[in-house]
PDB file of C-alpha atoms in Angstrom:
ATOM      1  CA  SER A 793      -9.290   9.084   1.350  1.00 42.00           C
ATOM      2  CA  SER A 794      -6.774   6.363   0.577  1.00 42.00           C
ATOM      3  CA  MET A 795      -4.340   9.029  -0.582  1.00 39.00           C
ATOM      4  CA  GLU A 796      -4.316  10.988   2.669  1.00 39.00           C
ATOM      5  CA  LYS A 797      -0.801  11.864   3.776  1.00 38.00           C
ATOM      6  CA  PRO A 798       0.213   9.429   6.540  1.00 36.00           C
ATOM      7  CA  VAL A 799       1.417  10.565   9.921  1.00 36.00           C
ATOM      8  CA  LYS A 800       4.967   9.495  10.670  1.00 35.00           C
ATOM      9  CA  ASP A 801       5.313   7.065  13.562  1.00 38.00           C
ATOM     10  CA  ALA A 802       8.721   7.562  15.093  1.00 34.00           C
ATOM     11  CA  GLY A 803       8.609   4.299  16.992  1.00 36.00           C
ATOM     12  CA  GLU A 804       7.823   1.835  14.236  1.00 38.00           C
ATOM     13  CA  GLY A 805      10.949   2.253  12.162  1.00 36.00           C
ATOM     14  CA  ASN A 806      13.453   1.468  14.889  1.00 35.00           C
ATOM     15  CA  GLU A 807      12.584  -2.075  15.893  1.00 35.00           C
ATOM     16  CA  ARG A 808      14.498  -3.826  13.137  1.00 34.00           C
ATOM     17  CA  ALA A 809      17.697  -1.844  13.725  1.00 34.00           C
ATOM     18  CA  GLU A 810      17.598  -2.584  17.423  1.00 35.00           C
ATOM     19  CA  ARG A 811      17.217  -6.301  16.806  1.00 33.00           C
ATOM     20  CA  LYS A 812      20.014  -6.792  14.268  1.00 36.00           C
ATOM     21  CA  ASP A 813      22.804  -6.899  16.824  1.00 36.00           C
ATOM     22  CA  GLY A 814      24.381 -10.245  15.896  1.00 35.00           C
ATOM     23  CA  TRP A 815      24.994 -13.207  18.209  1.00 36.00           C
ATOM     24  CA  LYS A 816      25.480 -12.239  21.812  1.00 37.00           C
ATOM     25  CA  SER A 817      28.049 -13.771  24.121  1.00 37.00           C
ATOM     26  CA  VAL A 818      26.555 -16.671  26.084  1.00 41.00           C
ATOM     27  CA  ASN A 819      28.253 -18.369  29.018  1.00 40.00           C
ATOM     28  CA  ARG A 820      27.269 -21.695  30.564  1.00 39.00           C
ATOM     29  CA  ARG A 821      25.094 -20.086  33.236  1.00 34.00           C
ATOM     30  CA  ASP A 822      23.226 -17.976  30.688  1.00 38.00           C
ATOM     31  CA  PHE A 823      22.736 -21.025  28.505  1.00 39.00           C
ATOM     32  CA  LEU A 824      21.225 -23.081  31.324  1.00 35.00           C
ATOM     33  CA  ARG A 825      19.039 -20.170  32.344  1.00 33.00           C
ATOM     34  CA  GLY A 826      17.790 -19.922  28.773  1.00 39.00           C
ATOM     35  CA  VAL A 827      16.932 -23.616  28.715  1.00 37.00           C
ATOM     36  CA  ALA A 828      15.054 -23.270  31.998  1.00 32.00           C
ATOM     37  CA  VAL A 829      13.075 -20.301  30.730  1.00 32.00           C
ATOM     38  CA  ALA A 830      12.164 -22.134  27.533  1.00 38.00           C
ATOM     39  CA  GLY A 831      11.119 -25.200  29.481  1.00 39.00           C
ATOM     40  CA  GLY A 832       9.085 -23.185  31.953  1.00 35.00           C
ATOM     41  CA  ALA A 833       7.259 -21.363  29.208  1.00 38.00           C
ATOM     42  CA  ALA A 834       6.405 -24.628  27.498  1.00 42.00           C
ATOM     43  CA  PHE A 835       4.888 -25.940  30.724  1.00 40.00           C
ATOM     44  CA  LEU A 836       2.555 -22.981  31.118  1.00 42.00           C
ATOM     45  CA  GLY A 837      -0.206 -25.241  29.898  1.00 41.00           C
ATOM     46  CA  THR A 838      -2.255 -25.553  26.763  1.00 43.00           C
ATOM     47  CA  PRO A 839      -2.376 -22.549  24.451  1.00 41.00           C
ATOM     48  CA  ALA A 840      -3.936 -19.524  26.102  1.00 42.00           C
ATOM     49  CA  ASP A 841      -7.466 -18.403  25.484  1.00 42.00           C
ATOM     50  CA  ALA A 842      -7.721 -16.026  22.556  1.00 40.00           C
ATOM     51  CA  GLU A 843      -6.959 -12.389  23.173  1.00 44.00           C
ATOM     52  CA  ALA A 844      -9.547 -11.697  20.481  1.00 42.00           C
ATOM     53  CA  LEU A 845     -13.108 -10.973  21.510  1.00 43.00           C
ATOM     54  CA  HIS A 846     -16.011 -13.290  20.790  1.00 44.00           C
ATOM     55  CA  ASP A 847     -18.303 -10.292  20.372  1.00 48.00           C
ATOM     56  CA  LEU A 848     -16.713  -7.399  18.537  1.00 49.00           C
ATOM     57  CA  SER A 849     -19.877  -5.284  18.513  1.00 50.00           C
ATOM     58  CA  GLY A 850     -18.264  -3.175  21.237  1.00 48.00           C
ATOM     59  CA  TRP A 851     -15.684  -1.942  18.716  1.00 66.00           C
ATOM     60  CA  PRO A 852     -17.864  -0.242  16.097  1.00 70.00           C
ATOM     61  CA  ASP A 853     -15.059   2.108  15.080  1.00 79.00           C
ATOM     62  CA  ARG A 854     -12.433  -0.540  14.384  1.00 90.00           C
ATOM     63  CA  MET A 855     -10.505   0.188  11.224  1.00 95.00           C
ATOM     64  CA  GLY A 856      -9.691  -1.903   8.200  1.00 97.00           C
ATOM     65  CA  MET A 857      -8.166  -1.942   4.738  1.00 97.00           C
ATOM     66  CA  LEU A 858      -9.729  -2.657   1.353  1.00 98.00           C
ATOM     67  CA  THR A 859      -7.458  -3.765  -1.487  1.00 98.00           C
ATOM     68  CA  ASP A 860      -9.040  -3.655  -4.931  1.00 98.00           C
ATOM     69  CA  LEU A 861      -7.017  -6.110  -6.994  1.00 97.00           C
ATOM     70  CA  THR A 862      -8.573  -4.832 -10.222  1.00 96.00           C
ATOM     71  CA  GLU A 863      -6.809  -1.513  -9.604  1.00 97.00           C
ATOM     72  CA  CYS A 864      -3.364  -2.761  -8.541  1.00 97.00           C
ATOM     73  CA  VAL A 865      -0.675  -2.270 -11.218  1.00 96.00           C
ATOM     74  CA  GLY A 866       2.168  -4.093  -9.463  1.00 96.00           C
ATOM     75  CA  CYS A 867       4.337  -1.008  -8.946  1.00 96.00           C
ATOM     76  CA  ARG A 868       5.475  -2.245  -5.501  1.00 96.00           C
ATOM     77  CA  THR A 869       5.210   1.260  -4.060  1.00 97.00           C
ATOM     78  CA  CYS A 870       3.390  -0.253  -1.079  1.00 97.00           C
ATOM     79  CA  GLU A 871       6.362  -2.542  -0.452  1.00 97.00           C
ATOM     80  CA  SER A 872       8.740   0.410  -0.511  1.00 97.00           C
ATOM     81  CA  ALA A 873       6.541   2.470   1.821  1.00 97.00           C
ATOM     82  CA  CYS A 874       6.228  -0.428   4.270  1.00 97.00           C
ATOM     83  CA  ASN A 875       9.983  -0.944   4.165  1.00 96.00           C
ATOM     84  CA  ALA A 876      10.629   2.715   5.011  1.00 96.00           C
ATOM     85  CA  ALA A 877       7.937   2.935   7.709  1.00 96.00           C
ATOM     86  CA  ASN A 878       9.332  -0.083   9.556  1.00 95.00           C
ATOM     87  CA  GLY A 879      13.038   0.603   9.063  1.00 95.00           C
ATOM     88  CA  LEU A 880      13.596  -2.638   7.154  1.00 94.00           C
ATOM     89  CA  PRO A 881      16.773  -3.355   5.178  1.00 91.00           C
ATOM     90  CA  ALA A 882      16.942  -2.697   1.448  1.00 89.00           C
ATOM     91  CA  PRO A 883      15.556  -5.643  -0.546  1.00 89.00           C
ATOM     92  CA  GLU A 884      17.771  -7.970  -2.564  1.00 85.00           C
ATOM     93  CA  VAL A 885      15.741  -7.057  -5.645  1.00 86.00           C
ATOM     94  CA  PRO A 886      15.167  -3.276  -5.998  1.00 92.00           C
ATOM     95  CA  PHE A 887      11.568  -2.110  -5.760  1.00 93.00           C
ATOM     96  CA  ASP A 888      11.540  -0.998  -9.397  1.00 91.00           C
ATOM     97  CA  GLU A 889      12.787  -4.378 -10.636  1.00 90.00           C
ATOM     98  CA  LYS A 890      10.052  -6.577 -12.149  1.00 90.00           C
ATOM     99  CA  SER A 891      12.041  -9.831 -12.184  1.00 92.00           C
ATOM    100  CA  VAL A 892      10.870 -10.360  -8.604  1.00 93.00           C
ATOM    101  CA  PHE A 893       7.519 -11.471 -10.037  1.00 95.00           C
ATOM    102  CA  GLU A 894       9.080 -14.598 -11.522  1.00 93.00           C
ATOM    103  CA  ARG A 895       8.360 -16.418  -8.266  1.00 94.00           C
ATOM    104  CA  ARG A 896       5.593 -16.278  -5.666  1.00 95.00           C
ATOM    105  CA  ARG A 897       6.705 -14.683  -2.420  1.00 95.00           C
ATOM    106  CA  ARG A 898       5.524 -14.667   1.180  1.00 94.00           C
ATOM    107  CA  PRO A 899       6.138 -11.993   3.836  1.00 94.00           C
ATOM    108  CA  THR A 900       9.481 -12.388   5.600  1.00 92.00           C
ATOM    109  CA  ALA A 901      11.410 -10.823   8.467  1.00 90.00           C
ATOM    110  CA  SER A 902      12.688  -8.191   6.033  1.00 92.00           C
ATOM    111  CA  ALA A 903       9.483  -7.674   4.023  1.00 95.00           C
ATOM    112  CA  TYR A 904       6.191  -7.358   5.898  1.00 96.00           C
ATOM    113  CA  THR A 905       4.217  -7.121   2.655  1.00 96.00           C
ATOM    114  CA  VAL A 906       4.886  -8.424  -0.853  1.00 96.00           C
ATOM    115  CA  VAL A 907       3.130  -8.218  -4.209  1.00 97.00           C
ATOM    116  CA  ASN A 908       2.790 -11.267  -6.469  1.00 97.00           C
ATOM    117  CA  ARG A 909       1.819 -11.423 -10.135  1.00 96.00           C
ATOM    118  CA  TYR A 910      -0.691 -13.793 -11.738  1.00 95.00           C
ATOM    119  CA  GLY A 911      -1.694 -14.321 -15.345  1.00 90.00           C
ATOM    120  CA  SER A 912      -5.134 -13.205 -16.443  1.00 79.00           C
ATOM    121  CA  PRO A 913      -7.469 -16.209 -16.859  1.00 69.00           C
ATOM    122  CA  LYS A 914      -9.841 -14.037 -18.893  1.00 63.00           C
ATOM    123  CA  GLY A 915      -7.308 -13.855 -21.694  1.00 64.00           C
ATOM    124  CA  SER A 916      -7.053 -10.072 -21.586  1.00 67.00           C
ATOM    125  CA  GLY A 917      -3.281 -10.219 -21.486  1.00 74.00           C
ATOM    126  CA  ASN A 918      -3.198  -7.976 -18.417  1.00 86.00           C
ATOM    127  CA  PRO A 919      -1.635  -9.601 -15.342  1.00 93.00           C
ATOM    128  CA  ILE A 920      -3.292  -9.537 -11.936  1.00 95.00           C
ATOM    129  CA  TYR A 921      -1.355  -8.449  -8.872  1.00 97.00           C
ATOM    130  CA  ARG A 922      -2.051  -9.512  -5.314  1.00 97.00           C
ATOM    131  CA  LYS A 923      -0.733  -7.762  -2.207  1.00 98.00           C
ATOM    132  CA  VAL A 924       0.061 -10.191   0.628  1.00 97.00           C
ATOM    133  CA  GLN A 925       0.433  -9.379   4.343  1.00 97.00           C
ATOM    134  CA  CYS A 926      -1.150 -10.220   7.699  1.00 97.00           C
ATOM    135  CA  ASN A 927      -4.928  -9.946   7.294  1.00 97.00           C
ATOM    136  CA  HIS A 928      -5.526  -8.985  10.959  1.00 96.00           C
ATOM    137  CA  CYS A 929      -8.295 -11.467  11.729  1.00 94.00           C
ATOM    138  CA  GLU A 930     -11.288 -10.382  13.765  1.00 93.00           C
ATOM    139  CA  GLU A 931     -10.764 -13.502  15.911  1.00 91.00           C
ATOM    140  CA  PRO A 932      -7.033 -14.210  15.386  1.00 93.00           C
ATOM    141  CA  SER A 933      -5.999 -17.836  15.686  1.00 91.00           C
ATOM    142  CA  CYS A 934      -2.423 -16.704  16.398  1.00 91.00           C
ATOM    143  CA  ALA A 935      -3.659 -15.105  19.626  1.00 90.00           C
ATOM    144  CA  SER A 936      -5.526 -18.258  20.557  1.00 88.00           C
ATOM    145  CA  ALA A 937      -2.526 -20.475  19.851  1.00 88.00           C
ATOM    146  CA  CYS A 938       0.102 -18.430  21.685  1.00 90.00           C
ATOM    147  CA  PRO A 939       0.799 -19.925  25.148  1.00 90.00           C
ATOM    148  CA  VAL A 940       2.261 -16.652  26.482  1.00 90.00           C
ATOM    149  CA  ARG A 941      -0.287 -14.203  25.045  1.00 91.00           C
ATOM    150  CA  ALA A 942       2.159 -12.447  22.750  1.00 93.00           C
ATOM    151  CA  TYR A 943      -0.657 -11.449  20.370  1.00 94.00           C
ATOM    152  CA  THR A 944      -3.445  -8.940  20.960  1.00 92.00           C
ATOM    153  CA  LYS A 945      -6.367  -7.837  18.808  1.00 93.00           C
ATOM    154  CA  THR A 946      -6.566  -4.088  19.359  1.00 93.00           C
ATOM    155  CA  PRO A 947      -9.776  -2.013  19.431  1.00 92.00           C
ATOM    156  CA  GLU A 948      -8.450  -0.117  16.405  1.00 94.00           C
ATOM    157  CA  GLY A 949      -8.324  -3.313  14.325  1.00 94.00           C
ATOM    158  CA  PRO A 950      -4.657  -4.393  13.990  1.00 95.00           C
ATOM    159  CA  VAL A 951      -3.377  -7.600  15.568  1.00 95.00           C
ATOM    160  CA  LEU A 952      -0.156  -6.791  17.419  1.00 96.00           C
ATOM    161  CA  TYR A 953       2.723  -8.973  18.567  1.00 94.00           C
ATOM    162  CA  ASP A 954       4.808  -8.470  21.726  1.00 93.00           C
ATOM    163  CA  LYS A 955       8.375  -9.646  21.130  1.00 89.00           C
ATOM    164  CA  ASP A 956       9.259  -9.212  24.803  1.00 90.00           C
ATOM    165  CA  VAL A 957       7.181 -12.196  25.931  1.00 89.00           C
ATOM    166  CA  CYS A 958       7.642 -14.475  22.895  1.00 89.00           C
ATOM    167  CA  PHE A 959       9.883 -17.508  23.453  1.00 85.00           C
ATOM    168  CA  GLY A 960       9.931 -18.790  19.888  1.00 85.00           C
ATOM    169  CA  CYS A 961       7.545 -21.777  19.886  1.00 88.00           C
ATOM    170  CA  ARG A 962       6.079 -20.645  16.542  1.00 89.00           C
ATOM    171  CA  TYR A 963       2.611 -21.967  17.348  1.00 89.00           C
ATOM    172  CA  CYS A 964       1.286 -18.819  15.662  1.00 91.00           C
ATOM    173  CA  MET A 965       2.911 -19.772  12.370  1.00 91.00           C
ATOM    174  CA  VAL A 966       1.185 -23.148  12.462  1.00 89.00           C
ATOM    175  CA  ALA A 967      -2.157 -21.664  13.494  1.00 91.00           C
ATOM    176  CA  CYS A 968      -2.413 -18.832  10.950  1.00 93.00           C
ATOM    177  CA  PRO A 969      -4.668 -19.841   8.028  1.00 93.00           C
ATOM    178  CA  TYR A 970      -2.956 -17.214   5.852  1.00 94.00           C
ATOM    179  CA  TYR A 971       0.676 -18.144   6.677  1.00 91.00           C
ATOM    180  CA  ALA A 972       1.336 -14.518   7.610  1.00 93.00           C
ATOM    181  CA  PRO A 973       3.767 -14.570  10.576  1.00 92.00           C
ATOM    182  CA  ALA A 974       7.425 -14.875   9.597  1.00 91.00           C
ATOM    183  CA  TYR A 975      10.277 -15.935  11.883  1.00 88.00           C
ATOM    184  CA  ASP A 976      13.462 -13.900  12.160  1.00 85.00           C
ATOM    185  CA  TYR A 977      16.098 -16.633  12.013  1.00 79.00           C
ATOM    186  CA  GLU A 978      18.878 -14.117  12.639  1.00 76.00           C
ATOM    187  CA  SER A 979      17.786 -13.656  16.250  1.00 66.00           C
ATOM    188  CA  ALA A 980      17.623 -17.213  17.614  1.00 61.00           C
ATOM    189  CA  LEU A 981      18.688 -16.070  21.089  1.00 70.00           C
ATOM    190  CA  GLU A 982      15.968 -13.444  21.066  1.00 75.00           C
ATOM    191  CA  PRO A 983      13.018 -15.145  19.338  1.00 73.00           C
ATOM    192  CA  ARG A 984      11.071 -12.763  17.171  1.00 84.00           C
ATOM    193  CA  VAL A 985       8.119 -13.317  14.909  1.00 89.00           C
ATOM    194  CA  VAL A 986       7.486 -10.459  12.516  1.00 91.00           C
ATOM    195  CA  LYS A 987       4.467  -9.393  10.508  1.00 95.00           C
ATOM    196  CA  CYS A 988       2.500  -6.394   9.304  1.00 97.00           C
ATOM    197  CA  THR A 989       1.162  -4.221  12.145  1.00 96.00           C
ATOM    198  CA  MET A 990      -1.196  -2.255   9.874  1.00 97.00           C
ATOM    199  CA  CYS A 991       0.879   0.727  11.024  1.00 97.00           C
ATOM    200  CA  HIS A 992      -0.907   0.751  14.376  1.00 96.00           C
ATOM    201  CA  GLY A 993       1.171   3.681  15.617  1.00 95.00           C
ATOM    202  CA  ARG A 994       0.099   5.797  12.669  1.00 96.00           C
ATOM    203  CA  ILE A 995      -3.553   4.912  13.213  1.00 95.00           C
ATOM    204  CA  LYS A 996      -3.327   5.846  16.903  1.00 94.00           C
ATOM    205  CA  ALA A 997      -1.776   9.172  15.881  1.00 94.00           C
ATOM    206  CA  GLY A 998      -4.638   9.906  13.495  1.00 94.00           C
ATOM    207  CA  GLY A 999      -2.845   8.910  10.291  1.00 95.00           C
ATOM    208  CA  ILE A1000      -3.202   6.027   7.873  1.00 96.00           C
ATOM    209  CA  PRO A1001      -1.032   2.979   7.095  1.00 97.00           C
ATOM    210  CA  ALA A1002       1.981   3.647   4.898  1.00 97.00           C
ATOM    211  CA  CYS A1003       0.884   1.371   2.055  1.00 97.00           C
ATOM    212  CA  ALA A1004      -2.524   3.050   1.739  1.00 97.00           C
ATOM    213  CA  GLY A1005      -0.995   6.505   1.819  1.00 96.00           C
ATOM    214  CA  SER A1006       1.554   5.669  -0.871  1.00 97.00           C
ATOM    215  CA  CYS A1007      -0.497   3.766  -3.474  1.00 97.00           C
ATOM    216  CA  PRO A1008      -0.427   5.915  -6.639  1.00 97.00           C
ATOM    217  CA  VAL A1009      -3.611   4.407  -8.101  1.00 97.00           C
ATOM    218  CA  GLY A1010      -5.750   4.259  -4.961  1.00 96.00           C
ATOM    219  CA  ALA A1011      -5.950   0.464  -4.928  1.00 98.00           C
ATOM    220  CA  ILE A1012      -5.696   0.412  -1.111  1.00 98.00           C
ATOM    221  CA  THR A1013      -8.345   2.181   0.949  1.00 97.00           C
ATOM    222  CA  PHE A1014      -8.156   2.699   4.710  1.00 97.00           C
ATOM    223  CA  GLY A1015     -11.211   3.367   6.858  1.00 97.00           C
ATOM    224  CA  LYS A1016     -13.738   1.905   9.261  1.00 96.00           C
ATOM    225  CA  ARG A1017     -14.345  -1.735   8.425  1.00 96.00           C
ATOM    226  CA  ASP A1018     -18.117  -1.307   8.207  1.00 95.00           C
ATOM    227  CA  ALA A1019     -17.684   1.586   5.769  1.00 96.00           C
ATOM    228  CA  LEU A1020     -15.228  -0.416   3.654  1.00 97.00           C
ATOM    229  CA  LEU A1021     -17.731  -3.256   3.361  1.00 97.00           C
ATOM    230  CA  LYS A1022     -20.323  -0.783   2.086  1.00 97.00           C
ATOM    231  CA  ILE A1023     -17.840   0.615  -0.440  1.00 98.00           C
ATOM    232  CA  ALA A1024     -16.992  -2.886  -1.638  1.00 98.00           C
ATOM    233  CA  ARG A1025     -20.641  -3.943  -1.987  1.00 98.00           C
ATOM    234  CA  ASN A1026     -21.405  -0.766  -3.893  1.00 98.00           C
ATOM    235  CA  ARG A1027     -18.585  -1.411  -6.368  1.00 98.00           C
ATOM    236  CA  ILE A1028     -19.769  -4.972  -6.964  1.00 98.00           C
ATOM    237  CA  ARG A1029     -23.333  -3.762  -7.495  1.00 98.00           C
ATOM    238  CA  LYS A1030     -22.313  -0.983  -9.901  1.00 98.00           C
ATOM    239  CA  PHE A1031     -19.786  -3.030 -11.879  1.00 97.00           C
ATOM    240  CA  PRO A1032     -20.917  -6.683 -11.839  1.00 96.00           C
ATOM    241  CA  ASP A1033     -18.807  -7.483 -14.905  1.00 94.00           C
ATOM    242  CA  ARG A1034     -15.669  -6.146 -13.248  1.00 95.00           C
ATOM    243  CA  TYR A1035     -15.833  -8.009  -9.927  1.00 97.00           C
ATOM    244  CA  VAL A1036     -16.643 -11.480  -8.654  1.00 97.00           C
ATOM    245  CA  ASP A1037     -19.539 -11.354  -6.210  1.00 97.00           C
ATOM    246  CA  GLN A1038     -17.449 -11.790  -3.081  1.00 98.00           C
ATOM    247  CA  ILE A1039     -15.617  -9.621  -0.569  1.00 98.00           C
ATOM    248  CA  TYR A1040     -12.762 -11.758   0.663  1.00 98.00           C
ATOM    249  CA  GLY A1041     -12.260 -11.322   4.396  1.00 97.00           C
ATOM    250  CA  GLU A1042     -15.864 -10.426   5.151  1.00 96.00           C
ATOM    251  CA  VAL A1043     -16.674 -13.815   6.675  1.00 95.00           C
ATOM    252  CA  GLU A1044     -13.648 -16.086   6.134  1.00 95.00           C
ATOM    253  CA  ALA A1045     -12.559 -17.587   9.472  1.00 91.00           C
ATOM    254  CA  GLY A1046     -14.775 -15.099  11.271  1.00 91.00           C
ATOM    255  CA  GLY A1047     -13.709 -12.153   9.126  1.00 94.00           C
ATOM    256  CA  THR A1048     -10.566 -10.052   8.793  1.00 96.00           C
ATOM    257  CA  SER A1049      -9.694  -6.382   9.020  1.00 96.00           C
ATOM    258  CA  TRP A1050      -8.086  -6.623   5.574  1.00 97.00           C
ATOM    259  CA  LEU A1051     -10.653  -6.988   2.794  1.00 98.00           C
ATOM    260  CA  TYR A1052     -10.235  -7.735  -0.910  1.00 98.00           C
ATOM    261  CA  LEU A1053     -12.088  -7.252  -4.179  1.00 98.00           C
ATOM    262  CA  SER A1054     -11.119  -9.218  -7.284  1.00 97.00           C
ATOM    263  CA  GLY A1055     -12.098  -9.649 -10.903  1.00 94.00           C
ATOM    264  CA  VAL A1056     -11.370 -13.393 -10.822  1.00 94.00           C
ATOM    265  CA  PRO A1057     -12.200 -16.130  -8.290  1.00 95.00           C
ATOM    266  CA  PHE A1058      -9.952 -15.746  -5.263  1.00 97.00           C
ATOM    267  CA  GLY A1059      -8.782 -19.340  -5.437  1.00 96.00           C
ATOM    268  CA  GLN A1060      -6.988 -18.513  -8.688  1.00 94.00           C
ATOM    269  CA  LEU A1061      -4.880 -16.004  -6.748  1.00 96.00           C
ATOM    270  CA  ASP A1062      -3.828 -18.455  -4.016  1.00 96.00           C
ATOM    271  CA  PHE A1063      -6.315 -17.209  -1.421  1.00 97.00           C
ATOM    272  CA  PRO A1064      -7.419 -20.016   0.936  1.00 95.00           C
ATOM    273  CA  THR A1065     -10.953 -20.892  -0.146  1.00 94.00           C
ATOM    274  CA  ASN A1066     -11.742 -23.716   2.276  1.00 92.00           C
ATOM    275  CA  LEU A1067     -11.943 -21.635   5.450  1.00 92.00           C
ATOM    276  CA  PRO A1068     -15.052 -21.841   7.650  1.00 90.00           C
ATOM    277  CA  ARG A1069     -17.259 -18.806   8.171  1.00 89.00           C
ATOM    278  CA  LYS A1070     -16.916 -18.989  11.937  1.00 85.00           C
ATOM    279  CA  PRO A1071     -13.671 -18.234  13.832  1.00 84.00           C
ATOM    280  CA  ILE A1072     -11.273 -21.158  14.005  1.00 74.00           C
ATOM    281  CA  VAL A1073      -9.774 -20.348  17.404  1.00 68.00           C
ATOM    282  CA  GLU A1074     -11.360 -23.350  19.128  1.00 59.00           C
ATOM    283  CA  ASN A1075     -10.002 -25.706  16.476  1.00 60.00           C
ATOM    284  CA  THR A1076      -6.597 -24.099  16.873  1.00 51.00           C
ATOM    285  CA  LYS A1077      -6.532 -24.636  20.622  1.00 51.00           C
ATOM    286  CA  GLY A1078      -7.623 -28.237  20.291  1.00 50.00           C
ATOM    287  CA  PHE A1079      -4.985 -29.067  17.720  1.00 49.00           C
ATOM    288  CA  LEU A1080      -2.052 -27.257  19.255  1.00 49.00           C
ATOM    289  CA  SER A1081      -2.671 -28.537  22.763  1.00 51.00           C
ATOM    290  CA  ALA A1082      -1.862 -32.000  21.409  1.00 51.00           C
ATOM    291  CA  VAL A1083       1.473 -30.964  19.866  1.00 51.00           C
ATOM    292  CA  PRO A1084       4.304 -32.816  21.656  1.00 51.00           C
ATOM    293  CA  LEU A1085       6.337 -30.749  24.088  1.00 49.00           C
ATOM    294  CA  VAL A1086       9.553 -31.373  22.164  1.00 48.00           C
ATOM    295  CA  LEU A1087       8.149 -29.531  19.141  1.00 52.00           C
ATOM    296  CA  THR A1088       7.576 -26.518  21.355  1.00 49.00           C
ATOM    297  CA  LEU A1089      11.063 -26.559  22.856  1.00 52.00           C
ATOM    298  CA  TRP A1090      13.286 -27.367  19.914  1.00 50.00           C
ATOM    299  CA  PRO A1091      13.481 -23.899  18.257  1.00 51.00           C
ATOM    300  CA  ALA A1092      14.607 -22.241  21.489  1.00 51.00           C
ATOM    301  CA  LEU A1093      16.977 -25.060  22.467  1.00 52.00           C
ATOM    302  CA  LEU A1094      18.649 -25.302  19.065  1.00 50.00           C
ATOM    303  CA  GLY A1095      19.111 -21.549  18.951  1.00 50.00           C
ATOM    304  CA  LEU A1096      20.747 -21.516  22.378  1.00 54.00           C
ATOM    305  CA  CYS A1097      23.003 -24.456  21.485  1.00 53.00           C
ATOM    306  CA  TYR A1098      24.102 -22.780  18.277  1.00 47.00           C
ATOM    307  CA  ALA A1099      24.879 -19.494  20.007  1.00 50.00           C
ATOM    308  CA  ALA A1100      26.831 -21.190  22.804  1.00 52.00           C
ATOM    309  CA  ASN A1101      28.874 -23.202  20.318  1.00 52.00           C
ATOM    310  CA  LYS A1102      29.529 -20.126  18.168  1.00 48.00           C
ATOM    311  CA  ASN A1103      30.747 -18.209  21.204  1.00 53.00           C
ATOM    312  CA  LYS A1104      33.083 -21.079  22.137  1.00 53.00           C
ATOM    313  CA  GLU A1105      34.553 -21.149  18.630  1.00 52.00           C
ATOM    314  CA  GLU A1106      35.148 -17.403  18.655  1.00 53.00           C
ATOM    315  CA  LYS A1107      36.986 -17.584  21.988  1.00 56.00           C
ATOM    316  CA  GLY A1108      39.013 -20.589  20.811  1.00 55.00           C
TER     317      GLY A1108
END
């Protein structure tokens, strides 16, 4: 059931607090070491082979999420639950404030999921709300693009990111067809890309993701991906006037763990509609291997320069 009480994951809520430690003191030796590390990482070669699997039939029990956009009421309870589960800072606009819908938002370092509002093209007067987060691709292009293998597609379904090996090239942000990864610009010395983890720790502990457990109208369902596809097809078959005949995420770019149902064409809700049915990891590797080296190095180098200069000013 999508309303099952989630299991608390003690580890997930601490990462943000540990990372917000301000600019660290950097001396000349540390600065040069940082440059060397960044340069060495960039010379590891072309982007690594995907950590995703080309044949996922060996993971029949992988989990997924189904968001029914015809049920979502825009309450932002999922945003609040995600914020609490991951220990994120309080938002600039309170969760019960509707003015946030005046602009379209993307996930950020302080908000792993956001809800956007769209007008109803059917003239019903009722707005449509879309929840946005990492879709956890079956064959993630972020994993294919990353030269240090910071991304992994887990057997449970979520795509996870390892901040300890990331050096801030941001290839993943370029590669993602859904623009999901966000960069934490407050930690330039310690590069960190942030995104939804689908509450992997909760899943491993036998619970469900925070957003699914908190939704008051049951718009988000957690379960095995195969079962969710059956649920979605059954809803479309039973209520053809309510839904468009498409399950978004079933085949797009090889498929995603996060699936969607909608009452209007997905393109009207800013979903990418030009994605191929097959995984795009090979295209990602081909494109990113041609990116000039300087574009790989500049985020790390500029961050180190800024930190060194800031430290000098503070001592002066």
